[in-house]
Tab-separated table of C-alpha atoms in Angstrom:
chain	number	residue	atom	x	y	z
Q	997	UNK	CA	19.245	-72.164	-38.836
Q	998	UNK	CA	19.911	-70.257	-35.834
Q	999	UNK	CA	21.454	-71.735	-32.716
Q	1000	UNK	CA	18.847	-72.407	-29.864
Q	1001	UNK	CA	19.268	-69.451	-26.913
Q	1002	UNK	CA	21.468	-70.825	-24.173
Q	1003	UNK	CA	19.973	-68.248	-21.821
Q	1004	UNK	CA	23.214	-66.624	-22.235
Q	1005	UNK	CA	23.152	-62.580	-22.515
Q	1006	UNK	CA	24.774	-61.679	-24.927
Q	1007	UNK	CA	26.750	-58.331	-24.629
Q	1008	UNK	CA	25.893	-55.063	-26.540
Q	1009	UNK	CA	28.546	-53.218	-28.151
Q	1010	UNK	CA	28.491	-49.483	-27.225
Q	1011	UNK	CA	29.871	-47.392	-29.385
Q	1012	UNK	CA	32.028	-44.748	-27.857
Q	1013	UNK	CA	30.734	-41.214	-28.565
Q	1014	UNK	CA	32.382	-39.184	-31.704
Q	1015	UNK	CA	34.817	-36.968	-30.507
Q	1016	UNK	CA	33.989	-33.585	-31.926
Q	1017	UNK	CA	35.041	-32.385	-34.889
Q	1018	UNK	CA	37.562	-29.228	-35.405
Q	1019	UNK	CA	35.936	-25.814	-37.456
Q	1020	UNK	CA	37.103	-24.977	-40.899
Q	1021	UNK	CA	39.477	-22.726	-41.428
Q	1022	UNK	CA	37.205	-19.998	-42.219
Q	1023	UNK	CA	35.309	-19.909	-38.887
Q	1024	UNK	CA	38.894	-20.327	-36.819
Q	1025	UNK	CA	40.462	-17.075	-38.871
Q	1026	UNK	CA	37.002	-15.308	-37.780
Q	1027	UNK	CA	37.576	-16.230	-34.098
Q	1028	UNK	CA	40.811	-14.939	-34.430
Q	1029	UNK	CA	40.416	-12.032	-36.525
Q	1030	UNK	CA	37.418	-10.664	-33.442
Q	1031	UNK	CA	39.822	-11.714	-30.644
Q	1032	UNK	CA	42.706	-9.517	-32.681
Q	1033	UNK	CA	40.150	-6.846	-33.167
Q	1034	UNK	CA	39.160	-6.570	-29.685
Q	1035	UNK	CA	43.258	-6.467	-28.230
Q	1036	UNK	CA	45.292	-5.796	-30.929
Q	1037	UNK	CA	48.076	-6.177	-28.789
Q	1038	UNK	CA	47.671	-8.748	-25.945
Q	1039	UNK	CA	50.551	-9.272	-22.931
Q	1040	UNK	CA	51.047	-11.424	-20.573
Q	1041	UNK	CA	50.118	-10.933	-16.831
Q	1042	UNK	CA	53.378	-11.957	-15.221
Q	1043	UNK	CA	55.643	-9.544	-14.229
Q	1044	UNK	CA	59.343	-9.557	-15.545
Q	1045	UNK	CA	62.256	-7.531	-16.005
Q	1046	UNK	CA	64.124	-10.051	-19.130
Q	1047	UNK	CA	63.970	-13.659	-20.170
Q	1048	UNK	CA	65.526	-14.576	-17.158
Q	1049	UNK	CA	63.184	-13.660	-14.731
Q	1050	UNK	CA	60.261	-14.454	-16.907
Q	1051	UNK	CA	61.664	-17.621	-16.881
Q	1052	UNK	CA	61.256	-17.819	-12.983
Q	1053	UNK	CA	57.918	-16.154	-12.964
Q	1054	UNK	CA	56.657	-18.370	-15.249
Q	1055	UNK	CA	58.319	-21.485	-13.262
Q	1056	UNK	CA	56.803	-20.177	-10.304
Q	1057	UNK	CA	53.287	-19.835	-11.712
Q	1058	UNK	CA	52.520	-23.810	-11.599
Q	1059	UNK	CA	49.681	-23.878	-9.847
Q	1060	UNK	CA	49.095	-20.486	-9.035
Q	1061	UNK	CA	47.709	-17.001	-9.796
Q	1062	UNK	CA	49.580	-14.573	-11.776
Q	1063	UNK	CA	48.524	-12.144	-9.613
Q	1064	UNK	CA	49.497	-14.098	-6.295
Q	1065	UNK	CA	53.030	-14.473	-8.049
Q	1066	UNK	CA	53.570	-11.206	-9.075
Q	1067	UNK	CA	53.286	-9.432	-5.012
Q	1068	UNK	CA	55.895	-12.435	-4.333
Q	1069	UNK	CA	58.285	-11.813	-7.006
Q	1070	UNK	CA	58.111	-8.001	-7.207
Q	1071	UNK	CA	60.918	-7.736	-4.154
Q	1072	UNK	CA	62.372	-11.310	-5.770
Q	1073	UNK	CA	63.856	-9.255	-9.104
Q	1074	UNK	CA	64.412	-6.471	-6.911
Q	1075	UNK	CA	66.927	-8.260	-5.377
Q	1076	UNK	CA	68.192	-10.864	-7.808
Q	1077	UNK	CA	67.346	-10.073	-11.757
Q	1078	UNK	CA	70.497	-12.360	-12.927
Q	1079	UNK	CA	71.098	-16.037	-12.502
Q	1080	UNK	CA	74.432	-14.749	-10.134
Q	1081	UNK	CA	72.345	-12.582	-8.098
Q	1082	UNK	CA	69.742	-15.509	-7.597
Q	1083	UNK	CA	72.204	-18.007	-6.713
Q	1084	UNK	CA	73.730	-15.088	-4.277
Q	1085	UNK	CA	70.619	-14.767	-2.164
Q	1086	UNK	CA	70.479	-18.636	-1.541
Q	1087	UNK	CA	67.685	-21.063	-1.254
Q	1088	UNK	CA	66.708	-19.892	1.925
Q	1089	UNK	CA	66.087	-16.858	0.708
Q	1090	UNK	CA	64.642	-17.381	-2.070
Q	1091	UNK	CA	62.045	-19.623	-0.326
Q	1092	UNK	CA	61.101	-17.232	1.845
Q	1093	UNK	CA	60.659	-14.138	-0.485
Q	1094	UNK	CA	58.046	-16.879	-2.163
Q	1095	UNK	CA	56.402	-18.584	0.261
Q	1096	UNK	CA	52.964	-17.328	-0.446
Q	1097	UNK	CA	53.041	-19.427	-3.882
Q	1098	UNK	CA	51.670	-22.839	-3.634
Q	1099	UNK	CA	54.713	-25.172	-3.811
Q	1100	UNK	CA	57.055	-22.525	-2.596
Q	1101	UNK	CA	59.538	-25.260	-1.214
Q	1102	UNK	CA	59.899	-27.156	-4.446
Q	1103	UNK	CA	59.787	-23.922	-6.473
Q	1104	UNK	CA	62.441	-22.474	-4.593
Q	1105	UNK	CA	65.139	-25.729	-5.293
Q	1106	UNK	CA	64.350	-25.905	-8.542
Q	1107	UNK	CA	64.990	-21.699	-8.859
Q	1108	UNK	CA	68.386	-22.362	-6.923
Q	1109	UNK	CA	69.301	-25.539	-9.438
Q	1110	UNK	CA	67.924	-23.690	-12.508
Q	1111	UNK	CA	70.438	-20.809	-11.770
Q	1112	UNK	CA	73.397	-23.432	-11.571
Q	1113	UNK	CA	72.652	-24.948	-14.595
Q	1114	UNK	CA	72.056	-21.187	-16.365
Q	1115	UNK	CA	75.313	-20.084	-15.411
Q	1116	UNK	CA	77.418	-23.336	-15.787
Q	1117	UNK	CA	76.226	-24.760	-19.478
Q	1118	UNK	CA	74.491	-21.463	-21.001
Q	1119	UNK	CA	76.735	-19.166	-19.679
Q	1120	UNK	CA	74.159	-17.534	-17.506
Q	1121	UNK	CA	72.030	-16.901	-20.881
Q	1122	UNK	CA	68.387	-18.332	-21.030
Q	1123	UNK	CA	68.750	-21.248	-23.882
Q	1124	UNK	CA	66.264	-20.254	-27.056
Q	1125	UNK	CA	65.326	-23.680	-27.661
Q	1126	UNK	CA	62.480	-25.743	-26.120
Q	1127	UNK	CA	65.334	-29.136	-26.004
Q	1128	UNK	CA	67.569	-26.930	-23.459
Q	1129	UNK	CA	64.944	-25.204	-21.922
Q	1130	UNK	CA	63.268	-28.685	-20.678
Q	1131	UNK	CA	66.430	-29.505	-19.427
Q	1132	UNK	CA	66.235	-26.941	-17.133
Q	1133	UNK	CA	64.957	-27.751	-12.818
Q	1134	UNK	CA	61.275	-27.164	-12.728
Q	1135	UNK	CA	60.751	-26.345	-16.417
Q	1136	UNK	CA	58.194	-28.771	-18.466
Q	1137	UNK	CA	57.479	-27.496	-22.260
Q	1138	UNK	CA	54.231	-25.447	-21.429
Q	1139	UNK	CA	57.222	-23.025	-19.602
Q	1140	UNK	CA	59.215	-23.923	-21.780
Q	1141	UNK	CA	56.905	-22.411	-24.904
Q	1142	UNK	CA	55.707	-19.369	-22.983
Q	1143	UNK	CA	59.395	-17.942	-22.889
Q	1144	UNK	CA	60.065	-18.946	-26.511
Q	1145	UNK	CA	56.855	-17.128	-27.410
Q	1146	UNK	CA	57.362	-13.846	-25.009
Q	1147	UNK	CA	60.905	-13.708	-24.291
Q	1148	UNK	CA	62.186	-14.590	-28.293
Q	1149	UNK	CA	59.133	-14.121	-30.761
Q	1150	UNK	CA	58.599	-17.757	-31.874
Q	1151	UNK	CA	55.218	-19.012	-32.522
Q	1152	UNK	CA	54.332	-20.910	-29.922
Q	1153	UNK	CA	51.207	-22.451	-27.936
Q	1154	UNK	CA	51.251	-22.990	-24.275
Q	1155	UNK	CA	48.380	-24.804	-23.128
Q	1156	UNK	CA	47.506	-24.452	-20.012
Q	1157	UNK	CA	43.912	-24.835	-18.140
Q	1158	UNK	CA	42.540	-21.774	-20.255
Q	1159	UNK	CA	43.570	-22.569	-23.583
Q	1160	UNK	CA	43.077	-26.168	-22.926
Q	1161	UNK	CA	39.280	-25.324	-22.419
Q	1162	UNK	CA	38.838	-22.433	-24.789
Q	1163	UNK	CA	40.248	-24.250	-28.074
Q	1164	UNK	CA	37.930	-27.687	-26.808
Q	1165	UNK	CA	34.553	-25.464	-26.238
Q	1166	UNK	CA	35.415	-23.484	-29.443
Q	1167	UNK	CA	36.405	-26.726	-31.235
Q	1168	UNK	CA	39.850	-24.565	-32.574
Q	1169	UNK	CA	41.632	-27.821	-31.819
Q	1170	UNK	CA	39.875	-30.634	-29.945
Q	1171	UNK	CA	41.755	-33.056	-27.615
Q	1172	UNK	CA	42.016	-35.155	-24.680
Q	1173	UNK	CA	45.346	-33.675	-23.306
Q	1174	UNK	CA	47.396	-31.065	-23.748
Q	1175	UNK	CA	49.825	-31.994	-26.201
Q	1176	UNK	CA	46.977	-33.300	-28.519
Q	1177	UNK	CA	45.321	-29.421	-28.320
Q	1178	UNK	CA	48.903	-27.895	-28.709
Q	1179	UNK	CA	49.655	-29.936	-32.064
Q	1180	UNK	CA	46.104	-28.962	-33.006
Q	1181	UNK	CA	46.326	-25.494	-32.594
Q	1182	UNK	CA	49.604	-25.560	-34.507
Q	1183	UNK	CA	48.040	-26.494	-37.439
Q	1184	UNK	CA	44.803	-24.581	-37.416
Q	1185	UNK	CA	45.482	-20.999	-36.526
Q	1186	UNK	CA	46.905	-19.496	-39.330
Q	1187	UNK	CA	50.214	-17.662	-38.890
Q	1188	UNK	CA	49.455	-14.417	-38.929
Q	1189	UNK	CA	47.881	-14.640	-35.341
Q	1190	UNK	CA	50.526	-17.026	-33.913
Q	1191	UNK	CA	52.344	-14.829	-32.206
Q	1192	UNK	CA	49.726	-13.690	-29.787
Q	1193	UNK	CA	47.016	-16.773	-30.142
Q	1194	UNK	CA	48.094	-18.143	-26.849
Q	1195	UNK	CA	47.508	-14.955	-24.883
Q	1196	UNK	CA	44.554	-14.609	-26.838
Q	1197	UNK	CA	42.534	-17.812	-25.654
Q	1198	UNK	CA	44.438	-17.557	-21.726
Q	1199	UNK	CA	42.479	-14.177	-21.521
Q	1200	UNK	CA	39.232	-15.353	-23.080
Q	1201	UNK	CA	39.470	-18.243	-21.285
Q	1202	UNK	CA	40.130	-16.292	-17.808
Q	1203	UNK	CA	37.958	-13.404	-18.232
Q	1204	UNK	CA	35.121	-14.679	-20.430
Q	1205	UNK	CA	34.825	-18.569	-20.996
Q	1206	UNK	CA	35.775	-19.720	-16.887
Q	1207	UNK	CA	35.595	-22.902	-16.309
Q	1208	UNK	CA	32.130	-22.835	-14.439
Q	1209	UNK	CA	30.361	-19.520	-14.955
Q	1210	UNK	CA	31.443	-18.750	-18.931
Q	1211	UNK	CA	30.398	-15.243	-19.381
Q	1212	UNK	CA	28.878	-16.109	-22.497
Q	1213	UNK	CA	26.538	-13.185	-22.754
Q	1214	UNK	CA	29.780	-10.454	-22.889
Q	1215	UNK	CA	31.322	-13.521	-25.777
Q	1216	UNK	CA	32.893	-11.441	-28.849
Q	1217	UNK	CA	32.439	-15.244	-30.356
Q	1218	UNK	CA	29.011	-16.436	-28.675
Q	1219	UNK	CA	27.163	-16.349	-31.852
Q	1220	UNK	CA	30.088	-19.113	-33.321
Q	1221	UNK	CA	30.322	-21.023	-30.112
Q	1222	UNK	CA	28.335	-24.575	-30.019
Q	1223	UNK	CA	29.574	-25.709	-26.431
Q	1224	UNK	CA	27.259	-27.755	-24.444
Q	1225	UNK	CA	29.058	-25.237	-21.576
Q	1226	UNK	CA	27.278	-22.456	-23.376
Q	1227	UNK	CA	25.245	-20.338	-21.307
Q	1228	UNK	CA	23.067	-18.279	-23.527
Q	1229	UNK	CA	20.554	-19.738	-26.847
């Protein structure tokens, strides 16, 4: 027999929505295979002379524009293309040569530190692992992956704001942060595209699938896209 009601509400259980589900392999290869297809050879948009300085450009790009970084750091590597020269110019300097970049005070210490560290445990070489490149002032591991991806040829996958949205709309590698999306994409992009699969989703994800207006009707990959951000039936 059933207990009498007490007048009590009871509570509901809600179940918490699915989280969605990654593609198979065969629709991730053909996402790749059309973004390959369309730039066979993608670059970066940061300007840099060698690892060093794409080390500093990509440091100073927290938070910022490639574009806005590049005017600022075009008379930067002018002047100072080697840890030495860098440390040479001073903090001062160095702060005011990037001002216009959002955080140019921080930036600019942790430029100044970086070059101390460069020069007094790597012997003014840029390290080629991600351990000693997080050790590094002002370098987390999406920095940390673009240089071992650009500046040495390892496969890599820096997820920024871009990629972060690109491989959750395209369901290449769900996740809730960006370490979960970087793991993902790891395992599901085949190897063959892993050298330039990070470039590839920045520039869709900059050019074609922004964050509020996705340009969905110029998409090389609308017709595989299921986004509820999608734009066009």
């Amino acid at each position: 027999m059933s207990p009498p009601n007490s007048g009590k509400t009871r509570a509901v259980a809600r179940r918490k929505p699915a989280a969605p589900k990654a593609r198979n392999a065969a629709e991730i290869r053909e996402i790749f295979t059309r973004f390959r297809t369309a730039r066979p050879e993608p670059k970066g948009e940061l300007d840099y002379v060698n690892a060093f300085t794409l080390l500093v450009a990509v440091l100073l790009s927290a938070q910022a524009t490639d574009v806005g970084v590049n005017k600022a750091t075009k008379r930067l590597f002018e002047l100072a293309d080697t840890p030495e020269k860098m440390l040479a110019l001073g903090e001062d300097q160095v702060r005011e040569l990037v001002k216009t970049i959002g955080l140019y005070r921080t930036k600019a210490k942790n430029v100044i530190a970086l070059c101390e560290r460069l020069i007094a445990e790597f012997g003014s070489a840029v390290p080629t692992s991600r351990e000693a490149l997080e050790s590094l002032p002002g370098v987390g591991r999406k920095t940390a992956n673009v240089v071992l991806n650009i500046a040495f040829g390892e496969i890599t996958h820096a997820v920024d704001t871009h990629v972060f949205r690109v491989a959750n709309r395209l369901r290449i590698a769900p996740g809730k942060n960006v370490l979960q999306v970087e793991l993902g994409l790891e395992k599901a992009i085949p190897a063959e595209f892993g050298r330039h699969a990070h470039h590839w989703l920045i520039l869709h994800g900059r050019y074609t699938c922004k964050a509020l207006r996705p340009a969905c009707e110029s998409c090389i990959v609308a017709d595989l896209c299921d986004s509820a951000d999608k734009r066009i039936a």
